[in-house]
PDB file of C-alpha atoms and ligand atoms in Angstrom:
ATOM      1  CA  MET A 129      51.588 157.345  85.991  1.00 58.00           C
ATOM      2  CA  LYS A 130      52.783 158.452  82.445  1.00 67.00           C
ATOM      3  CA  TRP A 131      55.138 161.393  81.815  1.00 67.00           C
ATOM      4  CA  ASP A 132      54.708 163.836  78.975  1.00 76.00           C
ATOM      5  CA  ILE A 133      57.985 163.396  77.230  1.00 77.00           C
ATOM      6  CA  SER A 134      57.237 165.452  74.050  1.00 85.00           C
ATOM      7  CA  LYS A 135      59.737 168.057  75.057  1.00 87.00           C
ATOM      8  CA  MET A 136      62.290 165.671  76.498  1.00 83.00           C
ATOM      9  CA  ASP A 137      65.108 166.781  73.986  1.00 87.00           C
ATOM     10  CA  SER A 138      65.197 170.279  75.916  1.00 91.00           C
ATOM     11  CA  TRP A 139      65.248 168.814  79.561  1.00 88.00           C
ATOM     12  CA  THR A 140      67.933 169.227  82.024  1.00 89.00           C
ATOM     13  CA  TYR A 141      68.588 166.890  84.848  1.00 85.00           C
ATOM     14  CA  LYS A 142      65.825 168.758  86.774  1.00 85.00           C
ATOM     15  CA  GLN A 143      63.152 167.654  84.600  1.00 81.00           C
ATOM     16  CA  PHE A 144      63.945 163.987  84.699  1.00 79.00           C
ATOM     17  CA  PRO A 145      61.720 161.840  87.053  1.00 75.00           C
ATOM     18  CA  PRO A 146      63.813 160.246  89.972  1.00 77.00           C
ATOM     19  CA  GLY A 147      64.736 156.401  89.524  1.00 79.00           C
ATOM     20  CA  ALA A 148      64.011 153.665  91.870  1.00 70.00           C
ATOM     21  CA  VAL A 149      66.124 153.348  94.895  1.00 73.00           C
ATOM     22  CA  ILE A 150      67.250 149.912  96.038  1.00 74.00           C
ATOM     23  CA  PRO A 151      68.237 150.126  99.715  1.00 75.00           C
ATOM     24  CA  GLU A 152      70.091 146.674  99.948  1.00 78.00           C
ATOM     25  CA  SER A 153      72.123 144.579  97.303  1.00 80.00           C
ATOM     26  CA  GLY A 154      71.635 141.137  96.997  1.00 78.00           C
ATOM     27  CA  ASN A 155      67.926 141.239  97.664  1.00 80.00           C
ATOM     28  CA  SER A 156      66.614 138.950  94.907  1.00 82.00           C
ATOM     29  CA  ASP A 157      67.332 136.315  97.109  1.00 82.00           C
ATOM     30  CA  ASP A 158      64.359 137.108  98.697  1.00 82.00           C
ATOM     31  CA  TYR A 159      61.970 137.052  95.945  1.00 83.00           C
ATOM     32  CA  VAL A 160      61.176 134.272  93.385  1.00 88.00           C
ATOM     33  CA  THR A 161      62.800 135.611  90.073  1.00 89.00           C
ATOM     34  CA  GLY A 162      62.674 132.816  88.083  1.00 90.00           C
ATOM     35  CA  GLY A 163      58.946 132.946  87.366  1.00 87.00           C
ATOM     36  CA  TRP A 164      58.858 134.125  83.648  1.00 88.00           C
ATOM     37  CA  ARG A 165      61.222 131.054  82.729  1.00 93.00           C
ATOM     38  CA  SER A 166      60.059 129.060  79.421  1.00 94.00           C
ATOM     39  CA  GLU A 167      62.503 126.585  79.692  1.00 95.00           C
ATOM     40  CA  ARG A 168      64.756 124.973  82.599  1.00 94.00           C
ATOM     41  CA  PRO A 169      67.772 123.071  82.929  1.00 96.00           C
ATOM     42  CA  TRP A 170      68.095 119.243  83.209  1.00 95.00           C
ATOM     43  CA  ARG A 171      71.295 117.653  84.143  1.00 96.00           C
ATOM     44  CA  ASP A 172      72.125 114.044  83.335  1.00 96.00           C
ATOM     45  CA  ASP A 173      74.303 112.921  86.409  1.00 95.00           C
ATOM     46  CA  GLU A 174      75.632 109.881  84.484  1.00 96.00           C
ATOM     47  CA  LYS A 175      77.320 112.331  81.890  1.00 97.00           C
ATOM     48  CA  CYS A 176      78.117 114.813  84.463  1.00 98.00           C
ATOM     49  CA  THR A 177      81.923 114.881  85.205  1.00 98.00           C
ATOM     50  CA  GLN A 178      81.531 117.683  87.923  1.00 98.00           C
ATOM     51  CA  CYS A 179      83.845 120.009  86.110  1.00 98.00           C
ATOM     52  CA  LEU A 180      81.604 122.857  87.704  1.00 98.00           C
ATOM     53  CA  LEU A 181      82.073 125.216  84.669  1.00 98.00           C
ATOM     54  CA  CYS A 182      78.090 125.393  84.668  1.00 98.00           C
ATOM     55  CA  TRP A 183      78.280 126.630  88.203  1.00 98.00           C
ATOM     56  CA  ILE A 184      81.189 129.257  87.631  1.00 97.00           C
ATOM     57  CA  VAL A 185      79.083 130.874  84.318  1.00 98.00           C
ATOM     58  CA  CYS A 186      75.763 130.837  85.566  1.00 97.00           C
ATOM     59  CA  PRO A 187      74.639 134.660  85.955  1.00 95.00           C
ATOM     60  CA  ASP A 188      72.090 133.995  88.769  1.00 93.00           C
ATOM     61  CA  THR A 189      74.120 131.722  90.974  1.00 94.00           C
ATOM     62  CA  SER A 190      71.334 129.092  90.460  1.00 96.00           C
ATOM     63  CA  ILE A 191      73.452 126.022  90.118  1.00 97.00           C
ATOM     64  CA  ASN A 192      73.779 124.541  93.974  1.00 97.00           C
ATOM     65  CA  VAL A 193      76.831 123.029  94.756  1.00 97.00           C
ATOM     66  CA  ALA A 194      77.770 120.603  97.907  1.00 97.00           C
ATOM     67  CA  GLY A 195      80.748 119.005  98.531  1.00 96.00           C
ATOM     68  CA  GLU A 196      82.225 120.558  95.436  1.00 96.00           C
ATOM     69  CA  LYS A 197      79.484 118.969  93.368  1.00 97.00           C
ATOM     70  CA  VAL A 198      76.683 119.884  91.347  1.00 97.00           C
ATOM     71  CA  THR A 199      73.595 119.026  93.502  1.00 97.00           C
ATOM     72  CA  THR A 200      70.546 120.740  91.919  1.00 96.00           C
ATOM     73  CA  PHE A 201      68.966 123.985  90.021  1.00 96.00           C
ATOM     74  CA  ASP A 202      67.805 126.745  92.476  1.00 96.00           C
ATOM     75  CA  LEU A 203      64.807 127.136  90.119  1.00 94.00           C
ATOM     76  CA  ASP A 204      63.536 129.922  92.277  1.00 94.00           C
ATOM     77  CA  HIS A 205      66.107 132.157  90.810  1.00 95.00           C
ATOM     78  CA  CYS A 206      67.113 130.169  87.401  1.00 97.00           C
ATOM     79  CA  LYS A 207      66.154 132.445  84.309  1.00 96.00           C
ATOM     80  CA  GLY A 208      66.588 129.417  82.019  1.00 97.00           C
ATOM     81  CA  CYS A 209      68.835 131.344  79.903  1.00 97.00           C
ATOM     82  CA  GLY A 210      70.547 128.067  78.660  1.00 98.00           C
ATOM     83  CA  ILE A 211      74.163 129.261  79.468  1.00 98.00           C
ATOM     84  CA  CYS A 212      75.001 126.337  81.726  1.00 98.00           C
ATOM     85  CA  ALA A 213      73.843 123.747  78.666  1.00 98.00           C
ATOM     86  CA  GLN A 214      75.997 125.605  76.400  1.00 98.00           C
ATOM     87  CA  VAL A 215      79.237 125.615  77.976  1.00 98.00           C
ATOM     88  CA  CYS A 216      78.842 122.223  79.382  1.00 98.00           C
ATOM     89  CA  PRO A 217      81.918 120.241  77.696  1.00 98.00           C
ATOM     90  CA  VAL A 218      79.841 116.924  77.711  1.00 98.00           C
ATOM     91  CA  ASP A 219      76.438 117.982  77.092  1.00 98.00           C
ATOM     92  CA  ALA A 220      75.155 116.725  80.341  1.00 98.00           C
ATOM     93  CA  ILE A 221      72.587 119.975  80.672  1.00 97.00           C
ATOM     94  CA  GLU A 222      69.599 119.998  78.313  1.00 96.00           C
ATOM     95  CA  MET A 223      67.120 122.732  78.647  1.00 96.00           C
ATOM     96  CA  VAL A 224      63.632 121.198  78.512  1.00 94.00           C
ATOM     97  CA  PRO A 225      60.100 122.961  78.207  1.00 93.00           C
ATOM     98  CA  GLU A 226      58.739 124.501  81.692  1.00 89.00           C
ATOM     99  CA  GLY A 227      56.146 122.065  83.116  1.00 79.00           C
ATOM    100  CA  CYS A 228      57.915 119.077  81.542  1.00 75.00           C
ATOM    101  CA  ASP A 229      57.519 115.927  83.588  1.00 72.00           C
ATOM    102  CA  LEU A 230      60.995 114.132  82.897  1.00 68.00           C
ATOM    103  CA  PRO A 231      62.134 112.075  85.531  1.00 59.00           C
ATOM    104  CA  GLY A 232      64.579 113.646  87.591  1.00 55.00           C
ATOM    105  CA  VAL A 233      63.557 117.027  86.710  1.00 51.00           C
ATOM    106  CA  LYS A 234      63.005 119.111  89.731  1.00 48.00           C
TER     107      LYS A 234
HETATM  108  S1  SF4 B 718      69.677 128.107  82.640  1.00 62.66           S
HETATM  109 FE1  SF4 B 718      70.860 129.953  82.923  1.00 62.66          FE
HETATM  110  S2  SF4 B 718      70.256 130.949  84.987  1.00 62.66           S
HETATM  111 FE2  SF4 B 718      69.638 128.746  85.028  1.00 62.66          FE
HETATM  112  S3  SF4 B 718      70.824 127.429  85.761  1.00 62.66           S
HETATM  113 FE3  SF4 B 718      71.852 127.375  83.621  1.00 62.66          FE
HETATM  114  S4  SF4 B 718      72.959 129.344  83.404  1.00 62.66           S
HETATM  115 FE4  SF4 B 718      71.851 129.426  85.598  1.00 62.66          FE
HETATM  116  S1  SF4 B 719      79.470 121.922  82.993  1.00 62.66           S
HETATM  117 FE1  SF4 B 719      78.619 119.892  82.724  1.00 62.66          FE
HETATM  118  S2  SF4 B 719      80.003 118.389  83.366  1.00 62.66           S
HETATM  119 FE2  SF4 B 719      80.490 120.162  84.146  1.00 62.66          FE
HETATM  120  S3  SF4 B 719      79.640 120.126  86.220  1.00 62.66           S
HETATM  121 FE3  SF4 B 719      78.176 121.291  84.892  1.00 62.66          FE
HETATM  122  S4  SF4 B 719      76.869 119.709  84.242  1.00 62.66           S
HETATM  123 FE4  SF4 B 719      78.705 118.720  84.958  1.00 62.66          FE
END
């Protein structure tokens, strides 16, 4: 559908079309939202000191932790932003091209 917005400057709130309604919060968990990622994070377990900084800053809650240790990345939801790699104090995370066949890349 396309709207005729040529006279939008004179619209009142009544002319603006209604926006989408999201009835439940947190529903991205039900969908694969990382499908357009071009790079994925890869963590070197040898270098990682388990400081958990990457887990704190990940905007998509895509760093899995168990027993207070980073385990894997949730690649269904990771957007490949690279923030985790930027903040890691020991450079244990590297962003690698999507589809890369490195050992340990899941
Ligand atoms: S690349 Fe971005 S979204 Fe993916 S795990 Fe790192 S911080 Fe989270
Ligand atoms: S920020 Fe780096 S060192 Fe800290 S837990 Fe994440 S990968 Fe490991």
